[in-house]
PDB file of C-alpha atoms in Angstrom:
ATOM      1  CA  MET A   3     -21.342  10.699 -12.768  1.00 96.00           C
ATOM      2  CA  TYR A   4     -17.622  10.465 -13.511  1.00 98.00           C
ATOM      3  CA  THR A   5     -15.387   9.032 -16.203  1.00 98.00           C
ATOM      4  CA  LEU A   6     -11.994   7.788 -15.037  1.00 98.00           C
ATOM      5  CA  ALA A   7      -9.326   8.533 -17.649  1.00 98.00           C
ATOM      6  CA  LEU A   8      -6.568   6.140 -16.586  1.00 97.00           C
ATOM      7  CA  LEU A   9      -3.191   6.917 -18.108  1.00 95.00           C
ATOM      8  CA  ASN A  10      -1.552   3.621 -18.950  1.00 92.00           C
ATOM      9  CA  GLY A  11       0.340   4.346 -22.149  1.00 79.00           C
ATOM     10  CA  GLY A  12       3.910   4.761 -20.893  1.00 71.00           C
ATOM     11  CA  VAL A  13       6.724   2.335 -21.579  1.00 67.00           C
ATOM     12  CA  GLY A  14       8.736   2.941 -18.408  1.00 59.00           C
ATOM     13  CA  THR A  15      12.305   2.910 -19.720  1.00 56.00           C
ATOM     14  CA  ARG A  16      13.723   3.811 -16.295  1.00 53.00           C
ATOM     15  CA  VAL A  17      12.462   0.554 -14.820  1.00 55.00           C
ATOM     16  CA  ALA A  18      14.014  -1.326 -17.762  1.00 51.00           C
ATOM     17  CA  ALA A  19      11.776  -4.361 -17.370  1.00 61.00           C
ATOM     18  CA  GLY A  20      11.549  -5.250 -21.065  1.00 66.00           C
ATOM     19  CA  GLN A  21       7.834  -4.455 -20.964  1.00 75.00           C
ATOM     20  CA  PRO A  22       5.627  -1.490 -20.050  1.00 81.00           C
ATOM     21  CA  LYS A  23       6.169  -0.756 -16.358  1.00 79.00           C
ATOM     22  CA  GLN A  24       2.453  -0.972 -15.651  1.00 87.00           C
ATOM     23  CA  LEU A  25       2.706  -4.719 -16.338  1.00 88.00           C
ATOM     24  CA  ILE A  26       5.358  -5.234 -13.672  1.00 85.00           C
ATOM     25  CA  ARG A  27       3.911  -7.419 -10.948  1.00 87.00           C
ATOM     26  CA  VAL A  28       3.778  -5.900  -7.491  1.00 87.00           C
ATOM     27  CA  ASN A  29       2.969  -8.636  -4.971  1.00 88.00           C
ATOM     28  CA  HIS A  30       2.069 -10.884  -7.925  1.00 88.00           C
ATOM     29  CA  ILE A  31      -0.472  -8.413  -9.378  1.00 92.00           C
ATOM     30  CA  PRO A  32       0.273  -6.161 -12.382  1.00 93.00           C
ATOM     31  CA  ALA A  33       0.635  -2.550 -11.223  1.00 91.00           C
ATOM     32  CA  MET A  34      -2.069  -1.367 -13.644  1.00 94.00           C
ATOM     33  CA  ILE A  35      -4.695  -3.511 -11.922  1.00 96.00           C
ATOM     34  CA  TYR A  36      -4.567  -1.803  -8.525  1.00 96.00           C
ATOM     35  CA  PRO A  37      -6.264   1.488  -9.579  1.00 97.00           C
ATOM     36  CA  LEU A  38      -8.876  -0.452 -11.548  1.00 97.00           C
ATOM     37  CA  ILE A  39      -9.764  -2.499  -8.472  1.00 97.00           C
ATOM     38  CA  ALA A  40      -9.828   0.670  -6.331  1.00 97.00           C
ATOM     39  CA  VAL A  41     -12.556   2.291  -8.462  1.00 98.00           C
ATOM     40  CA  ASP A  42     -14.514  -0.761  -9.566  1.00 97.00           C
ATOM     41  CA  ASP A  43     -17.050  -0.556  -6.722  1.00 95.00           C
ATOM     42  CA  ILE A  44     -17.453   3.226  -6.709  1.00 98.00           C
ATOM     43  CA  PRO A  45     -20.949   3.875  -8.097  1.00 97.00           C
ATOM     44  CA  GLU A  46     -20.169   7.458  -9.177  1.00 98.00           C
ATOM     45  CA  ILE A  47     -17.572   6.158 -11.678  1.00 98.00           C
ATOM     46  CA  ASP A  48     -19.494   4.456 -14.475  1.00 97.00           C
ATOM     47  CA  GLN A  49     -16.943   4.666 -17.302  1.00 98.00           C
ATOM     48  CA  ILE A  50     -13.203   4.075 -17.614  1.00 98.00           C
ATOM     49  CA  ILE A  51     -11.005   5.193 -20.499  1.00 98.00           C
ATOM     50  CA  LEU A  52      -7.811   3.125 -20.444  1.00 97.00           C
ATOM     51  CA  ASN A  53      -4.994   3.959 -22.814  1.00 95.00           C
ATOM     52  CA  TYR A  54      -2.170   1.626 -23.759  1.00 93.00           C
ATOM     53  CA  PRO A  55       1.213   1.645 -25.532  1.00 91.00           C
ATOM     54  CA  ALA A  56       1.096   0.817 -29.240  1.00 89.00           C
ATOM     55  CA  GLY A  57       1.019  -2.942 -29.746  1.00 90.00           C
ATOM     56  CA  TRP A  58      -0.152  -3.800 -26.223  1.00 92.00           C
ATOM     57  CA  GLU A  59      -3.949  -3.531 -26.497  1.00 93.00           C
ATOM     58  CA  ASP A  60      -4.613  -7.275 -26.469  1.00 95.00           C
ATOM     59  CA  THR A  61      -2.467  -7.723 -23.363  1.00 93.00           C
ATOM     60  CA  MET A  62      -4.330  -4.955 -21.553  1.00 94.00           C
ATOM     61  CA  ARG A  63      -7.720  -6.364 -22.501  1.00 96.00           C
ATOM     62  CA  LYS A  64      -6.751  -9.839 -21.298  1.00 95.00           C
ATOM     63  CA  LEU A  65      -5.526  -8.561 -17.925  1.00 95.00           C
ATOM     64  CA  VAL A  66      -8.718  -6.579 -17.364  1.00 96.00           C
ATOM     65  CA  ALA A  67     -10.755  -9.690 -18.165  1.00 96.00           C
ATOM     66  CA  ASP A  68      -8.567 -11.877 -15.918  1.00 96.00           C
ATOM     67  CA  TYR A  69      -9.244  -9.615 -12.948  1.00 96.00           C
ATOM     68  CA  ALA A  70     -12.983  -9.338 -13.713  1.00 96.00           C
ATOM     69  CA  ILE A  71     -13.213  -5.533 -13.746  1.00 96.00           C
ATOM     70  CA  LYS A  72     -16.926  -4.735 -14.031  1.00 97.00           C
ATOM     71  CA  THR A  73     -16.918  -1.021 -14.928  1.00 97.00           C
ATOM     72  CA  PRO A  74     -17.263  -0.493 -18.719  1.00 97.00           C
ATOM     73  CA  ILE A  75     -13.905   0.320 -20.331  1.00 97.00           C
ATOM     74  CA  LYS A  76     -12.968   1.995 -23.607  1.00 97.00           C
ATOM     75  CA  TYR A  77      -9.438   1.359 -24.878  1.00 97.00           C
ATOM     76  CA  VAL A  78      -7.510   4.190 -26.552  1.00 95.00           C
ATOM     77  CA  GLU A  79      -3.977   4.022 -27.916  1.00 94.00           C
ATOM     78  CA  GLY A  80      -1.597   6.336 -26.077  1.00 91.00           C
ATOM     79  CA  GLY A  81      -0.283   9.539 -27.624  1.00 88.00           C
ATOM     80  CA  ASP A  82       3.309  10.598 -28.152  1.00 86.00           C
ATOM     81  CA  THR A  83       3.322  12.369 -24.765  1.00 87.00           C
ATOM     82  CA  ARG A  84       1.296  12.265 -21.592  1.00 87.00           C
ATOM     83  CA  HIS A  85      -0.179  15.623 -22.602  1.00 88.00           C
ATOM     84  CA  SER A  86      -1.368  14.317 -25.974  1.00 89.00           C
ATOM     85  CA  SER A  87      -2.658  11.114 -24.364  1.00 92.00           C
ATOM     86  CA  VAL A  88      -5.033  13.060 -22.124  1.00 94.00           C
ATOM     87  CA  GLN A  89      -6.226  15.057 -25.106  1.00 91.00           C
ATOM     88  CA  LYS A  90      -7.009  11.856 -27.040  1.00 93.00           C
ATOM     89  CA  MET A  91      -8.814  10.287 -24.093  1.00 95.00           C
ATOM     90  CA  LEU A  92     -11.046  13.320 -23.576  1.00 95.00           C
ATOM     91  CA  GLU A  93     -12.725  12.627 -26.912  1.00 94.00           C
ATOM     92  CA  HIS A  94     -14.071   9.366 -25.486  1.00 96.00           C
ATOM     93  CA  CYS A  95     -15.276  10.622 -22.085  1.00 97.00           C
ATOM     94  CA  ASP A  96     -19.077  10.449 -21.944  1.00 97.00           C
ATOM     95  CA  ASN A  97     -19.496  12.268 -18.617  1.00 98.00           C
ATOM     96  CA  GLU A  98     -19.158  15.959 -17.823  1.00 97.00           C
ATOM     97  CA  HIS A  99     -16.933  15.149 -14.845  1.00 98.00           C
ATOM     98  CA  VAL A 100     -13.575  13.463 -15.431  1.00 98.00           C
ATOM     99  CA  ILE A 101     -11.078  11.944 -13.001  1.00 98.00           C
ATOM    100  CA  LEU A 102      -7.491  11.587 -14.165  1.00 98.00           C
ATOM    101  CA  HIS A 103      -5.190   8.975 -12.687  1.00 97.00           C
ATOM    102  CA  GLU A 104      -2.163   6.976 -13.832  1.00 95.00           C
ATOM    103  CA  THR A 105      -1.386   3.288 -13.382  1.00 94.00           C
ATOM    104  CA  ALA A 106       2.138   4.277 -12.305  1.00 92.00           C
ATOM    105  CA  ARG A 107       0.510   5.155  -8.937  1.00 95.00           C
ATOM    106  CA  PRO A 108      -0.739   1.720  -7.834  1.00 95.00           C
ATOM    107  CA  LEU A 109      -0.988   2.604  -4.125  1.00 95.00           C
ATOM    108  CA  VAL A 110      -3.998   4.868  -4.606  1.00 97.00           C
ATOM    109  CA  THR A 111      -6.975   3.782  -2.494  1.00 96.00           C
ATOM    110  CA  LYS A 112     -10.721   3.629  -2.955  1.00 97.00           C
ATOM    111  CA  ALA A 113     -11.034   6.106  -0.082  1.00 97.00           C
ATOM    112  CA  GLU A 114      -8.869   8.633  -1.916  1.00 98.00           C
ATOM    113  CA  PHE A 115     -11.061   8.456  -5.014  1.00 98.00           C
ATOM    114  CA  GLU A 116     -14.135   8.859  -2.818  1.00 98.00           C
ATOM    115  CA  ALA A 117     -12.606  11.863  -1.039  1.00 98.00           C
ATOM    116  CA  LEU A 118     -11.827  13.475  -4.383  1.00 98.00           C
ATOM    117  CA  ILE A 119     -15.386  12.967  -5.611  1.00 98.00           C
ATOM    118  CA  ALA A 120     -16.736  14.387  -2.344  1.00 98.00           C
ATOM    119  CA  ALA A 121     -14.566  17.543  -2.550  1.00 98.00           C
ATOM    120  CA  GLU A 122     -16.866  20.522  -3.016  1.00 96.00           C
ATOM    121  CA  ASN A 123     -15.105  22.125  -5.987  1.00 98.00           C
ATOM    122  CA  ASP A 124     -15.246  20.852  -9.564  1.00 97.00           C
ATOM    123  CA  ASN A 125     -11.522  21.050 -10.323  1.00 98.00           C
ATOM    124  CA  VAL A 126      -9.455  19.457  -7.570  1.00 98.00           C
ATOM    125  CA  SER A 127      -6.087  17.718  -7.292  1.00 98.00           C
ATOM    126  CA  PHE A 128      -4.421  15.821  -4.503  1.00 98.00           C
ATOM    127  CA  MET A 129      -1.219  17.591  -3.499  1.00 97.00           C
ATOM    128  CA  LEU A 130       1.388  16.941  -0.837  1.00 96.00           C
ATOM    129  CA  GLU A 131       3.518  19.278   1.244  1.00 95.00           C
ATOM    130  CA  ILE A 132       7.169  19.284   0.202  1.00 93.00           C
ATOM    131  CA  PRO A 133       9.333  18.123   3.132  1.00 90.00           C
ATOM    132  CA  PHE A 134      12.602  19.395   1.686  1.00 91.00           C
ATOM    133  CA  THR A 135      14.004  22.634   0.306  1.00 93.00           C
ATOM    134  CA  VAL A 136      13.888  23.305  -3.444  1.00 93.00           C
ATOM    135  CA  ALA A 137      15.711  26.086  -5.283  1.00 94.00           C
ATOM    136  CA  PRO A 138      15.565  27.605  -8.777  1.00 95.00           C
ATOM    137  CA  VAL A 139      18.817  27.053 -10.687  1.00 97.00           C
ATOM    138  CA  ASP A 140      20.417  27.586 -14.083  1.00 97.00           C
ATOM    139  CA  PRO A 141      21.153  24.043 -15.359  1.00 97.00           C
ATOM    140  CA  ASP A 142      23.676  25.327 -17.900  1.00 97.00           C
ATOM    141  CA  THR A 143      25.889  27.110 -15.379  1.00 97.00           C
ATOM    142  CA  GLN A 144      24.861  25.076 -12.298  1.00 97.00           C
ATOM    143  CA  GLN A 145      24.249  28.381 -10.555  1.00 97.00           C
ATOM    144  CA  VAL A 146      21.606  28.839  -7.852  1.00 97.00           C
ATOM    145  CA  THR A 147      19.432  31.743  -9.006  1.00 97.00           C
ATOM    146  CA  GLY A 148      17.241  32.434  -5.979  1.00 96.00           C
ATOM    147  CA  SER A 149      15.003  30.802  -3.413  1.00 95.00           C
ATOM    148  CA  LEU A 150      11.455  29.496  -3.174  1.00 95.00           C
ATOM    149  CA  GLU A 151       9.104  29.624  -0.206  1.00 94.00           C
ATOM    150  CA  ARG A 152       8.447  25.982   0.597  1.00 92.00           C
ATOM    151  CA  ALA A 153       5.171  26.695   2.407  1.00 93.00           C
ATOM    152  CA  ARG A 154       3.698  27.980  -0.865  1.00 94.00           C
ATOM    153  CA  LEU A 155       4.744  24.946  -2.909  1.00 95.00           C
ATOM    154  CA  ARG A 156       3.104  21.538  -3.247  1.00 96.00           C
ATOM    155  CA  ASN A 157       4.006  18.221  -4.826  1.00 96.00           C
ATOM    156  CA  VAL A 158       1.288  17.628  -7.432  1.00 97.00           C
ATOM    157  CA  GLN A 159      -0.261  14.169  -7.260  1.00 97.00           C
ATOM    158  CA  LEU A 160      -2.977  12.210  -8.998  1.00 97.00           C
ATOM    159  CA  PRO A 161      -5.858  11.478  -8.984  1.00 98.00           C
ATOM    160  CA  GLN A 162      -7.332  14.801 -10.061  1.00 98.00           C
ATOM    161  CA  LYS A 163     -10.883  15.690 -11.046  1.00 98.00           C
ATOM    162  CA  PHE A 164     -12.147  18.309 -13.494  1.00 98.00           C
ATOM    163  CA  ARG A 165     -15.134  19.353 -15.462  1.00 98.00           C
ATOM    164  CA  LYS A 166     -14.570  17.978 -18.941  1.00 98.00           C
ATOM    165  CA  THR A 167     -15.060  21.483 -20.373  1.00 97.00           C
ATOM    166  CA  THR A 168     -12.269  22.769 -18.103  1.00 97.00           C
ATOM    167  CA  LEU A 169      -9.858  20.143 -19.407  1.00 97.00           C
ATOM    168  CA  GLU A 170     -10.864  20.831 -22.993  1.00 96.00           C
ATOM    169  CA  ALA A 171     -10.295  24.563 -22.511  1.00 97.00           C
ATOM    170  CA  GLY A 172      -6.928  23.885 -20.876  1.00 96.00           C
ATOM    171  CA  HIS A 173      -5.735  21.725 -23.740  1.00 95.00           C
ATOM    172  CA  ALA A 174      -7.015  24.253 -26.284  1.00 95.00           C
ATOM    173  CA  TYR A 175      -4.959  26.900 -24.479  1.00 96.00           C
ATOM    174  CA  ALA A 176      -1.856  24.683 -24.569  1.00 94.00           C
ATOM    175  CA  LEU A 177      -2.306  24.105 -28.294  1.00 92.00           C
ATOM    176  CA  LYS A 178      -2.746  27.810 -28.964  1.00 94.00           C
ATOM    177  CA  GLU A 179       0.304  28.762 -26.888  1.00 95.00           C
ATOM    178  CA  ASN A 180       2.357  25.797 -28.139  1.00 93.00           C
ATOM    179  CA  VAL A 181       3.167  24.604 -24.604  1.00 92.00           C
ATOM    180  CA  VAL A 182       3.179  21.108 -23.103  1.00 89.00           C
ATOM    181  CA  PHE A 183       2.373  20.248 -19.488  1.00 91.00           C
ATOM    182  CA  THR A 184       3.191  17.077 -17.561  1.00 90.00           C
ATOM    183  CA  GLU A 185      -0.035  17.183 -15.533  1.00 94.00           C
ATOM    184  CA  ASP A 186      -3.382  18.927 -15.743  1.00 96.00           C
ATOM    185  CA  ALA A 187      -3.958  20.847 -12.512  1.00 97.00           C
ATOM    186  CA  THR A 188      -1.302  23.416 -13.358  1.00 97.00           C
ATOM    187  CA  LEU A 189      -2.328  23.367 -17.028  1.00 97.00           C
ATOM    188  CA  CYS A 190      -5.919  24.293 -16.189  1.00 98.00           C
ATOM    189  CA  ALA A 191      -4.839  26.889 -13.614  1.00 98.00           C
ATOM    190  CA  VAL A 192      -2.473  28.583 -16.081  1.00 97.00           C
ATOM    191  CA  ALA A 193      -5.266  28.500 -18.679  1.00 97.00           C
ATOM    192  CA  GLY A 194      -7.464  30.511 -16.298  1.00 97.00           C
ATOM    193  CA  ALA A 195      -9.576  27.945 -14.434  1.00 98.00           C
ATOM    194  CA  ASP A 196     -10.087  27.870 -10.677  1.00 98.00           C
ATOM    195  CA  VAL A 197      -8.258  24.760  -9.473  1.00 98.00           C
ATOM    196  CA  TYR A 198      -8.050  23.655  -5.831  1.00 98.00           C
ATOM    197  CA  TYR A 199      -6.178  21.000  -3.913  1.00 98.00           C
ATOM    198  CA  ILE A 200      -6.774  18.643  -1.020  1.00 98.00           C
ATOM    199  CA  PRO A 201      -3.991  17.074   1.066  1.00 97.00           C
ATOM    200  CA  GLY A 202      -2.530  13.900  -0.379  1.00 96.00           C
ATOM    201  CA  SER A 203      -0.617  10.947   1.057  1.00 95.00           C
ATOM    202  CA  ASP A 204       3.079  10.156   0.821  1.00 94.00           C
ATOM    203  CA  ARG A 205       2.092   6.540   0.068  1.00 94.00           C
ATOM    204  CA  ASN A 206       0.588   7.608  -3.239  1.00 96.00           C
ATOM    205  CA  PHE A 207       3.900   7.993  -5.057  1.00 94.00           C
ATOM    206  CA  LYS A 208       4.681   7.405  -8.712  1.00 92.00           C
ATOM    207  CA  VAL A 209       6.540   4.184  -9.477  1.00 90.00           C
ATOM    208  CA  THR A 210       9.384   5.076 -11.845  1.00 86.00           C
ATOM    209  CA  THR A 211      12.440   3.088 -10.693  1.00 86.00           C
ATOM    210  CA  LYS A 212      13.273  -0.430  -9.538  1.00 86.00           C
ATOM    211  CA  THR A 213      13.541   0.892  -5.996  1.00 91.00           C
ATOM    212  CA  ASP A 214       9.999   2.287  -6.294  1.00 91.00           C
ATOM    213  CA  VAL A 215       8.752  -1.162  -7.360  1.00 88.00           C
ATOM    214  CA  ARG A 216      10.279  -2.744  -4.262  1.00 90.00           C
ATOM    215  CA  LEU A 217       8.873  -0.038  -1.981  1.00 92.00           C
ATOM    216  CA  ALA A 218       5.408  -0.339  -3.523  1.00 91.00           C
ATOM    217  CA  GLY A 219       5.469  -4.093  -2.942  1.00 91.00           C
ATOM    218  CA  TYR A 220       6.469  -3.592   0.678  1.00 91.00           C
ATOM    219  CA  LEU A 221       3.698  -1.065   1.316  1.00 92.00           C
ATOM    220  CA  LEU A 222       1.010  -3.018  -0.514  1.00 88.00           C
ATOM    221  CA  ALA A 223       1.908  -6.078   1.556  1.00 87.00           C
ATOM    222  CA  GLY A 224       0.891  -4.084   4.636  1.00 76.00           C
ATOM    223  CA  ASP A 225       4.286  -4.459   6.293  1.00 51.00           C
ATOM    224  CA  ASP A 226       4.423  -0.727   7.033  1.00 49.00           C
ATOM    225  CA  GLU A 227       1.426  -0.749   9.364  1.00 50.00           C
ATOM    226  CA  ASP A 228       2.069   0.251  12.952  1.00 45.00           C
ATOM    227  CA  GLU A 229       1.731  -2.541  15.474  1.00 39.00           C
TER     228      GLU A 229
END
């Protein structure tokens, strides 16, 4: 069985909505609700850990009740960083297998969670090919310092799944080395675990700007479907 650790503790200053961005309504539904609905009928996921920004717990609880989410949920206040938030949530995960996702990716589907669970390896992330060229640079001098082989690079997405012990070892490594990661697939790989990927979808993007909110609404309305 799996625990879904759903990162929901950000404030979303780039969207500038006067509230946490996960509360922004996309097609009249708060963004944070979409991933909860996607997993609510997946029998392998029998626990959800949902974190929240300080001062917003009651709002989160009310929304979950309003949308009649059936899977048992534990509420955990978010940490100072995404990295610390995952570490706090791990303490409350009852299952040996953990799925990480974030409410800033509301276009995730039930099928994607099911595909992740079905993947044969224990530690797996969705990743997407990069359709453009990236280059290493020196930000101080604005000098290009080399080149990168695009075929060997991937855009890291969520959801991701891990053994809980793998995540715990990864975060222990980060604490020991005094490093902070912005996601956990690379953290666990750098810490020495075998981590794999499966191909993701360009629909499953992270909503960080007002333009992203509009695009998410368009896609969730189904207007992008081929006729």
